[in-house]
PDB file of C-alpha atoms in Angstrom:
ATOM      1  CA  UNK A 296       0.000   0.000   0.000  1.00  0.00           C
ATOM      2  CA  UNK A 297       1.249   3.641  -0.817  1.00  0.00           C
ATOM      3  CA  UNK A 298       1.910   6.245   1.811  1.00  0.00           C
ATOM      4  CA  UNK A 299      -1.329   8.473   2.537  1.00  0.00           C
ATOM      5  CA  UNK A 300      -2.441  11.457   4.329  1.00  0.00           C
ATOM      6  CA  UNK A 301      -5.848  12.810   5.041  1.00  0.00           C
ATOM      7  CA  UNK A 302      -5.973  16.813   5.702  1.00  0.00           C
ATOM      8  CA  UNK A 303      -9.055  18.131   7.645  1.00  0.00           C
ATOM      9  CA  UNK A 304     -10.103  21.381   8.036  1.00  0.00           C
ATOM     10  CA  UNK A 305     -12.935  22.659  10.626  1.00  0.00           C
ATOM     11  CA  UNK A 306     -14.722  25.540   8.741  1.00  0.00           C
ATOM     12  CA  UNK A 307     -17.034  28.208  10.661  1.00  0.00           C
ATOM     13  CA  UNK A 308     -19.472  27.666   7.150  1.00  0.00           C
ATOM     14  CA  UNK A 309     -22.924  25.389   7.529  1.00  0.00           C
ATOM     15  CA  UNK A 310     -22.583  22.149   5.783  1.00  0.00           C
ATOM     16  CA  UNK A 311     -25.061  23.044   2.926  1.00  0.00           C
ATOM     17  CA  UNK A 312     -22.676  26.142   2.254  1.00  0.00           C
ATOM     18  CA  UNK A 313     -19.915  24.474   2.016  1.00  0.00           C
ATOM     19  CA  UNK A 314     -21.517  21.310  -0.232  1.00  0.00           C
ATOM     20  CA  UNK A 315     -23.204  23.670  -2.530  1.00  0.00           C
ATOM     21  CA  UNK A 316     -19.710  25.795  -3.224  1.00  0.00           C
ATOM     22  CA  UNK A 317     -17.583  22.306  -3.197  1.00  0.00           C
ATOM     23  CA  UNK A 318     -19.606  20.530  -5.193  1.00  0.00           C
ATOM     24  CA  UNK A 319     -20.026  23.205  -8.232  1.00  0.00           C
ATOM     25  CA  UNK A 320     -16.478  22.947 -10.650  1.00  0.00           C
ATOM     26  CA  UNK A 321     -16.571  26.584 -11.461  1.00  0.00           C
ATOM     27  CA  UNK A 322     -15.432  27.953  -7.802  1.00  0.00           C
ATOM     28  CA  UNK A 323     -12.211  25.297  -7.616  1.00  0.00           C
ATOM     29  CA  UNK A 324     -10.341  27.641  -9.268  1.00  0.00           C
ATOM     30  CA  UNK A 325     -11.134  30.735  -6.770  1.00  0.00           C
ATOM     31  CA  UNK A 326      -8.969  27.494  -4.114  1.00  0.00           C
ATOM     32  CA  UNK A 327      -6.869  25.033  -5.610  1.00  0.00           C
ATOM     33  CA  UNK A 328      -3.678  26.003  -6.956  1.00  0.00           C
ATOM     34  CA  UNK A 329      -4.997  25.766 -10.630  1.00  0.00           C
ATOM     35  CA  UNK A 330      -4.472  28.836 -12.919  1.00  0.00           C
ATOM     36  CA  UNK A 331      -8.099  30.535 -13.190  1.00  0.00           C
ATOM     37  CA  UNK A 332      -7.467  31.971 -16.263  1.00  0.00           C
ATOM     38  CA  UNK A 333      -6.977  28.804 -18.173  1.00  0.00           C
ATOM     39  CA  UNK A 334      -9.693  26.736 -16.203  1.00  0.00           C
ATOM     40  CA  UNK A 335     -12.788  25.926 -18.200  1.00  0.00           C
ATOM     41  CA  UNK A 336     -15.468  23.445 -18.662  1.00  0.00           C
ATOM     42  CA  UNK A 337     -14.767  21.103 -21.592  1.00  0.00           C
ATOM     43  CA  UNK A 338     -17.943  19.740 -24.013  1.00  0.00           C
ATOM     44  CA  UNK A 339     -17.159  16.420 -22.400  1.00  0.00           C
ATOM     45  CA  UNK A 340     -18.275  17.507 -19.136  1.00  0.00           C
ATOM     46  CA  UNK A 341     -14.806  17.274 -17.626  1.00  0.00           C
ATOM     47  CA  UNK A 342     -12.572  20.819 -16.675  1.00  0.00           C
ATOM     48  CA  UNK A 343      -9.471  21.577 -17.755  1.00  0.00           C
ATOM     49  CA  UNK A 344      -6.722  24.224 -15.711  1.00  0.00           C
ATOM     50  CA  UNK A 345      -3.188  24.827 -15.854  1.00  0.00           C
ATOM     51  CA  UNK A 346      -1.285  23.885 -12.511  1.00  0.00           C
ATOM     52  CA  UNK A 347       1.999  23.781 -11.580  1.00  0.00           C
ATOM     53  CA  UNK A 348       2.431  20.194 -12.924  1.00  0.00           C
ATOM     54  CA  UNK A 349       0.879  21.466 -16.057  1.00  0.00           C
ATOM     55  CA  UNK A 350      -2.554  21.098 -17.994  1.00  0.00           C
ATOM     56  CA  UNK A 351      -4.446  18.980 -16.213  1.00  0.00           C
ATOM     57  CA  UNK A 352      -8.310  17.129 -16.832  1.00  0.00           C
ATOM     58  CA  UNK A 353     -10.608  17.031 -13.718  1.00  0.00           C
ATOM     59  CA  UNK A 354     -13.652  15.259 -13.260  1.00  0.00           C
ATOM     60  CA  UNK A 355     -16.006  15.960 -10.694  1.00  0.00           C
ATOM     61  CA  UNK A 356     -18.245  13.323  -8.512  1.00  0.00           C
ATOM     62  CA  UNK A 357     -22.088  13.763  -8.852  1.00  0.00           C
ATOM     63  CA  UNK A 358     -24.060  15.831  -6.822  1.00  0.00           C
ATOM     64  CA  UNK A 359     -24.690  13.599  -4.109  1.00  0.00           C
ATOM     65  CA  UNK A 360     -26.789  13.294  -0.707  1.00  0.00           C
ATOM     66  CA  UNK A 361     -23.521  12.429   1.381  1.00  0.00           C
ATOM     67  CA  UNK A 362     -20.988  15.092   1.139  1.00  0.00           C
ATOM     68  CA  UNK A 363     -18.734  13.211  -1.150  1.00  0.00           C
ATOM     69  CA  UNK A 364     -16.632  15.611  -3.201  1.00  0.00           C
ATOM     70  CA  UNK A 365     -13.926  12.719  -4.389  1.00  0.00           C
ATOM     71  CA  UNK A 366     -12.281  14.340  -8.025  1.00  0.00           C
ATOM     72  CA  UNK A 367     -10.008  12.922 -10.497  1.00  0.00           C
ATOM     73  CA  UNK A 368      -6.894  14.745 -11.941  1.00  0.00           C
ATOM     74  CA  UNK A 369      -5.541  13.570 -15.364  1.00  0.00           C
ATOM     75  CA  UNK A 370      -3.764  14.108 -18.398  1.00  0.00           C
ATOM     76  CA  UNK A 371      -5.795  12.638 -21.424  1.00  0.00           C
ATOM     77  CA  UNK A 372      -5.179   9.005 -22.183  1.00  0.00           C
ATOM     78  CA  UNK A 373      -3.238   8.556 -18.378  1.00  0.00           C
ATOM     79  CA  UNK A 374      -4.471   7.203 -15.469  1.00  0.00           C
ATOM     80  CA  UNK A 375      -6.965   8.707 -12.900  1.00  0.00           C
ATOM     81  CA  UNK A 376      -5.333   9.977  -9.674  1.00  0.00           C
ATOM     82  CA  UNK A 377      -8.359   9.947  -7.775  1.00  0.00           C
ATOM     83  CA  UNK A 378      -8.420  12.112  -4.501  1.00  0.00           C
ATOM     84  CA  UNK A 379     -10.958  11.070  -1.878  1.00  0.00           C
ATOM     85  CA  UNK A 380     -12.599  14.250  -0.559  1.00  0.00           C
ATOM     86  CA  UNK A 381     -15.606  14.805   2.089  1.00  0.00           C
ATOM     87  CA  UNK A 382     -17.468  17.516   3.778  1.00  0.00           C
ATOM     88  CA  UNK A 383     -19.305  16.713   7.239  1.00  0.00           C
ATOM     89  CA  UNK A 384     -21.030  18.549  10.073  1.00  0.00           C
ATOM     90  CA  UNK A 385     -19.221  19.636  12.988  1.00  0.00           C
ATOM     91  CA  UNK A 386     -21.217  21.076  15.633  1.00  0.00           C
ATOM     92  CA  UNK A 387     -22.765  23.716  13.464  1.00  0.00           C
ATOM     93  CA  UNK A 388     -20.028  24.070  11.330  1.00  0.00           C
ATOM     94  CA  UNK A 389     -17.995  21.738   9.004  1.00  0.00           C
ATOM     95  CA  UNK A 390     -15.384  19.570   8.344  1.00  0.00           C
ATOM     96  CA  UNK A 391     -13.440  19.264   5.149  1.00  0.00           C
ATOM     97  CA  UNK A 392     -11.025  16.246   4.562  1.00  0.00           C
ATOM     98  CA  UNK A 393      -9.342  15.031   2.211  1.00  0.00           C
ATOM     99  CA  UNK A 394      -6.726  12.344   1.259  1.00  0.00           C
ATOM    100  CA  UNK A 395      -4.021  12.546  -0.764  1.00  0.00           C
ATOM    101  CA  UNK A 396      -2.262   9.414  -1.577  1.00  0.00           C
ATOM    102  CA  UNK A 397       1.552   8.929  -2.701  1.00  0.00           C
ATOM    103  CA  UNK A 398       1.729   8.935  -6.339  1.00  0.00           C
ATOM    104  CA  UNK A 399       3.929   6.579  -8.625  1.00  0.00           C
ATOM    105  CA  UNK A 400       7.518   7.552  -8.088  1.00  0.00           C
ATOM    106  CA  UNK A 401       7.160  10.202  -5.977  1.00  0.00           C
ATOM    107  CA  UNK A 402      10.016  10.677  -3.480  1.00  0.00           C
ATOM    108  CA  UNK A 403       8.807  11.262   0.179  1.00  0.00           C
ATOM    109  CA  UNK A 404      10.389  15.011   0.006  1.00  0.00           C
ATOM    110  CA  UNK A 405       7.659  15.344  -3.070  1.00  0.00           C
ATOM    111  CA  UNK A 406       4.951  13.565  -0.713  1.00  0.00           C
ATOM    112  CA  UNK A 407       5.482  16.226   2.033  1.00  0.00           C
ATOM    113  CA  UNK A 408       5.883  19.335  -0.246  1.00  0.00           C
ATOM    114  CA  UNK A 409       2.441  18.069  -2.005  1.00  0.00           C
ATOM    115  CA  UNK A 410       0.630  17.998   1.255  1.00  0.00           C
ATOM    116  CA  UNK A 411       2.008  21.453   2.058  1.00  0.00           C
ATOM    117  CA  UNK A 412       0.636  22.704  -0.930  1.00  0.00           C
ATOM    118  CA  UNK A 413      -2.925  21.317  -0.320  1.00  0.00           C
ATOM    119  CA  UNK A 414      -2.810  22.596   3.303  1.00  0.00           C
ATOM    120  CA  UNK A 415      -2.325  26.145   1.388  1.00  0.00           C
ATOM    121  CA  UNK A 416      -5.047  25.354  -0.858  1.00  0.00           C
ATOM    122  CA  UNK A 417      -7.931  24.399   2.441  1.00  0.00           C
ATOM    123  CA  UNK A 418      -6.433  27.452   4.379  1.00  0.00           C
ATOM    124  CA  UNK A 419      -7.423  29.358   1.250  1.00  0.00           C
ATOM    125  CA  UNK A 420     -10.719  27.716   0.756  1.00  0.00           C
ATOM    126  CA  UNK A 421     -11.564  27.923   4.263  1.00  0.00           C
ATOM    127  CA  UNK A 422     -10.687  31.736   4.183  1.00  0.00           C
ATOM    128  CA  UNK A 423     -13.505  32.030   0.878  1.00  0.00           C
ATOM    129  CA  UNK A 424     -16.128  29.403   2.593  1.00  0.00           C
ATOM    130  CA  UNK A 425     -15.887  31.663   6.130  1.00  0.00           C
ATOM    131  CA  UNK A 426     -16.064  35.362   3.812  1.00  0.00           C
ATOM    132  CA  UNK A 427     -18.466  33.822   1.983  1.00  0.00           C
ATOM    133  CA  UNK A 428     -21.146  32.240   4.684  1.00  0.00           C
ATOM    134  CA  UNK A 429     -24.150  33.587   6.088  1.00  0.00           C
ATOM    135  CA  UNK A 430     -23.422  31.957   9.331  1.00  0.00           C
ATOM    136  CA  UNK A 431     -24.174  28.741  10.713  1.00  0.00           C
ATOM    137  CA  UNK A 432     -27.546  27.529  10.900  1.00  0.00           C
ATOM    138  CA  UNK A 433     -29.256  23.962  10.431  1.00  0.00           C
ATOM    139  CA  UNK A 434     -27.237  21.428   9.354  1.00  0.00           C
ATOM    140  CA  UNK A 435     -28.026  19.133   6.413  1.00  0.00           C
ATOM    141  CA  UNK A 436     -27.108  18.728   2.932  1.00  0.00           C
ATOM    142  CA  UNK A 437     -29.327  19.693   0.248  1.00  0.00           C
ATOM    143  CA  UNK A 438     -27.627  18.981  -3.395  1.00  0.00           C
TER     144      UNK A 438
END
């Protein structure tokens, strides 16, 4: 089994808030490290963004009743490297986590550089989801 690490992050943001900005592609831009200028949906359904690895593909789970936000990141005609991803209720707020798991090859100072740069990514989208929220009222998902 490869090397993994699951990030959480506790956001002051109602569940619903923070499902119904997750789960649309459009705002991943405005918090992952992907360019926003070059991210667009493609006719396929996928999106496609310039990162620092390069263009990349993502595809985007379902809208779903459970908070699962798990996304694929590609290059056309490689494999998937899927990334598990949920959002769950925390006393009124939420919960973000997320698990990124070694890749093929990757070197364990990569690993730990990669999870720095996704911590930078959830402080960011924390910072948005908390700016953003109307406060924190019943919790539920609604998709």
């Amino acid at each position: 089994m490869r090397r993994s690490h699951t990030i959480t992050t506790q956001i002051k943001c109602s569940l619903d808030e923070a499902y119904a900005y997750l789960a649309n592609p459009r705002n991943f831009a405005e918090w992952a490290a992907v360019d926003p200028q070059s991210y667009r949906k493609l006719p396929n359904g996928d999106w496609v963004g310039l990162t620092s690895a390069g263009l990349r593909h993502f595809r985007f789970a379902p809208l779903n009743d459970y908070g699962v936000l798990d996304h694929a990141m590609f290059v056309p005609g490689g494999a998937l490297m899927y990334t598990p991803m949920r959002v769950v209720t925390n006393d009124g707020g939420c919960e973000v986590l997320f698990t990124f798991h070694c890749r093929e090859g990757m070197t364990d100072l990569e690993f730990d550089s990669t999870l720095e740069w996704i911590s930078t990514d959830f402080l960011t989208l924390k910072s948005v989801l908390e700016s953003r929220s109307k406060g924190t009222g019943p919790v539920g998902l609604s998709a």
